Steps between C-alpha positions, in 0.01 A plus 500: 500500500339161453813323616512705820135425568570129461776518761279683747199281451637152437536394866124528558392278213520137398558569133585139424131417537428700185792485254317730259490781753722755322667818620259737323199339663673501838587870467146591391338322793741640758440856391125440485520388861706804600252729326203345680666485842681832509305731269155406626581354843277192499492140388417394150304188421772245414479416132823302449700237692763764581245743645329218690839393639583851624162541681512881506385689807393863547777743590536526876434845643706676763223444755500127438877486522492688828238265639706195400815639655318585824360151539724376780288217638626144513315408182699750290695310236745781433717541194740284302845663489676496163859592413594549135856569380584620148781373280844658519421832334751783508647387833532123445266436790690706756224761539246232595752329728573831674127565541454153651788555743340824617155339519635214713664756728166682540323172575752408770478839665121529489434141607763498773642176358870533405482168312202589280538407135327614183353151455322522837284790380402392147278220373604514133815607319550536125829597341646509149869501409690664785167517683468124470841450655408734786174311553691171516757636747236646732241220490700175475503311829836446668603224739378701799155550347564866419573644154856433389570874463393816679419799281836660583679179405305478173603857416861408570465192280387709201773757552775240531383283209349760271724429203463123525123529510416773252793660323548444126845368419708650216502175303282456193124484549479161328756337728334649806156372399625147433648438841388495860762686708680256726568772759129572531419131537754461779376814676135390499587143603704631793222738604200267477659156510434208270187368669297813582188529283190715464335287768753638749372858480319645800212674322332507160775578247456592132810544281458534121724427205430480128484149355633489143373144451140617536552866405325620811547594866572228753448579868677295766241462775531352847131411497549285192821348632337362816216356296680350202866394488506586131495867599757479779838647401825551687532855628838545337340415164206734562740788563710407198188496280357834611837677462627321187647721227477219247303174476542262794375142478361358821257245630294440810624289790323192365613574144150518354477873425762645270540864403740719306510810716608859451479802729180555696512869410402400146191316628377749760742762623242619755330187642246685718203405282611135504514500880161667541319273259664193653351600836155590368470171308645273768225431751688204646774720647310829528142392576369835626662729240228618258641818346775762508341652810628188681864563401801695626751529214844658474669498159872579482652639182871519419532841341383634166787541255566788266581393144683634201239413235744461211726279709212291626387410149836336438528341843277199561560508876385861515187419304414219742543737792281764333231238444530386861465854636195562281334175605569575868336841470198346329458242778532773762232708330266200459542388862449854624174517303390168645551627855297810418451730798702284740810505282685753720480279811467137393728524195846660520739526207865589569680616187766758417657677206870438444559844349369668816720284719807593296456861613576376849836348417398223264696236316847564370526314174800278451537395861536129562394226734438591864569874451225524239257301715564713806445807287171346386404451865549873562279574198221273623503668841441834326225337292316403818517863610315608182136596529268210427314491169146359494291387204169686493182365345480636142754773582839335451736556793547764766778573747394509864665664799583167665837348407552138397661433837211656692255291297691187599490595868124562487450168323705323768248625755212352298681165478545489877134590561397206283744274684352603835142461375565138407594415857137545606317396184306175495485487120805405291623766259746261336513121488840418359480201269696197614357226281190433292349190340338693215651701212520878523289720277630845593876473483713738302713211374208358307566776248798305373482230236832358608588153388402231748706194433377158602609363837 
């Protein structure tokens, strides 16, 4: 459990300032904070640097939330819109891609703009593994100033290239881990080009991997890239790192930062907490965001797998997936608790169970290539038709009458309302970082102790 807590909490802390800060102490303080905030509903007197850093606030009541939402004058600062996309999961990212295609369709219909894109309606995107690739496809700027892919095109990209991106080859594990697939390199280079970097993304982007050289998470961040060239990486390398099956050596554009990356699902399969804490601790880009009541968050899962326990013990890949699913559920529960009574409106989690989807014509094992991927697409469509499952404060999860697809459509309406509100607001909700003369203190990438070579 301690390891999962570290993944959830790391993005909000600058642990390098206190090398002696160990996992047990971190876990103890986090749960002390949760106890004070959620069991008793009021602030504690900060007694440690961690508690002082978090600056706890009383839980917001329904009345307060209603008053905030009804404040439509020009001074209203609105909400920061966050998109989080899980690692591949049971569907290799196709469930999330399908959800995004449907969400983009809702946004176009409701806004009356046939050219609307996902990136136009979000301020922050975080994605791990397959989710990281989707984030890169949907938020990287093309030559015309728009994202290089629409959501439908991104879905098609995953379906067409699923085996190149995620599938385990039949060769020995050792050989697979010691090489970087040439086909994947060529695919990513063709998609993103050789010169496109994190600086070329349209909004705040956070894409994690696990850095074996520092034995900790490393988060590729646009905010850091525009401030310090040592944290600017080529987009093709970012996608290779977050989806890597085995270790991938890479370095920043200026060659100063070097990492040995493996799959982002190992670091943080569900990056929602990383995205939220990045916003709350980044006053330069989000100056008016003071708490979760100032956020609109949608978190996209990729299906919960069903496992044969005996088989999983012998299969390392299965164990990694089990760990990823467990960590994702823990993040979902923690975020839901943080949102408290506004969790059903301001925080939406889209997730599905593979075994339920199979009852509606699920995967046929043994199929290959495009046939298997198209079959997976049919499964994900049925997953979106499942009833949505919400995390409930201190009560686990409950199934609601609204389906995943209906939740997405309702959320699309909230996104458009926020977009319209900003047209008349005199206060900036987001100030996207372009450059800065001073070092950052709130970036997720500061969690890494990656080697900085001399210039």
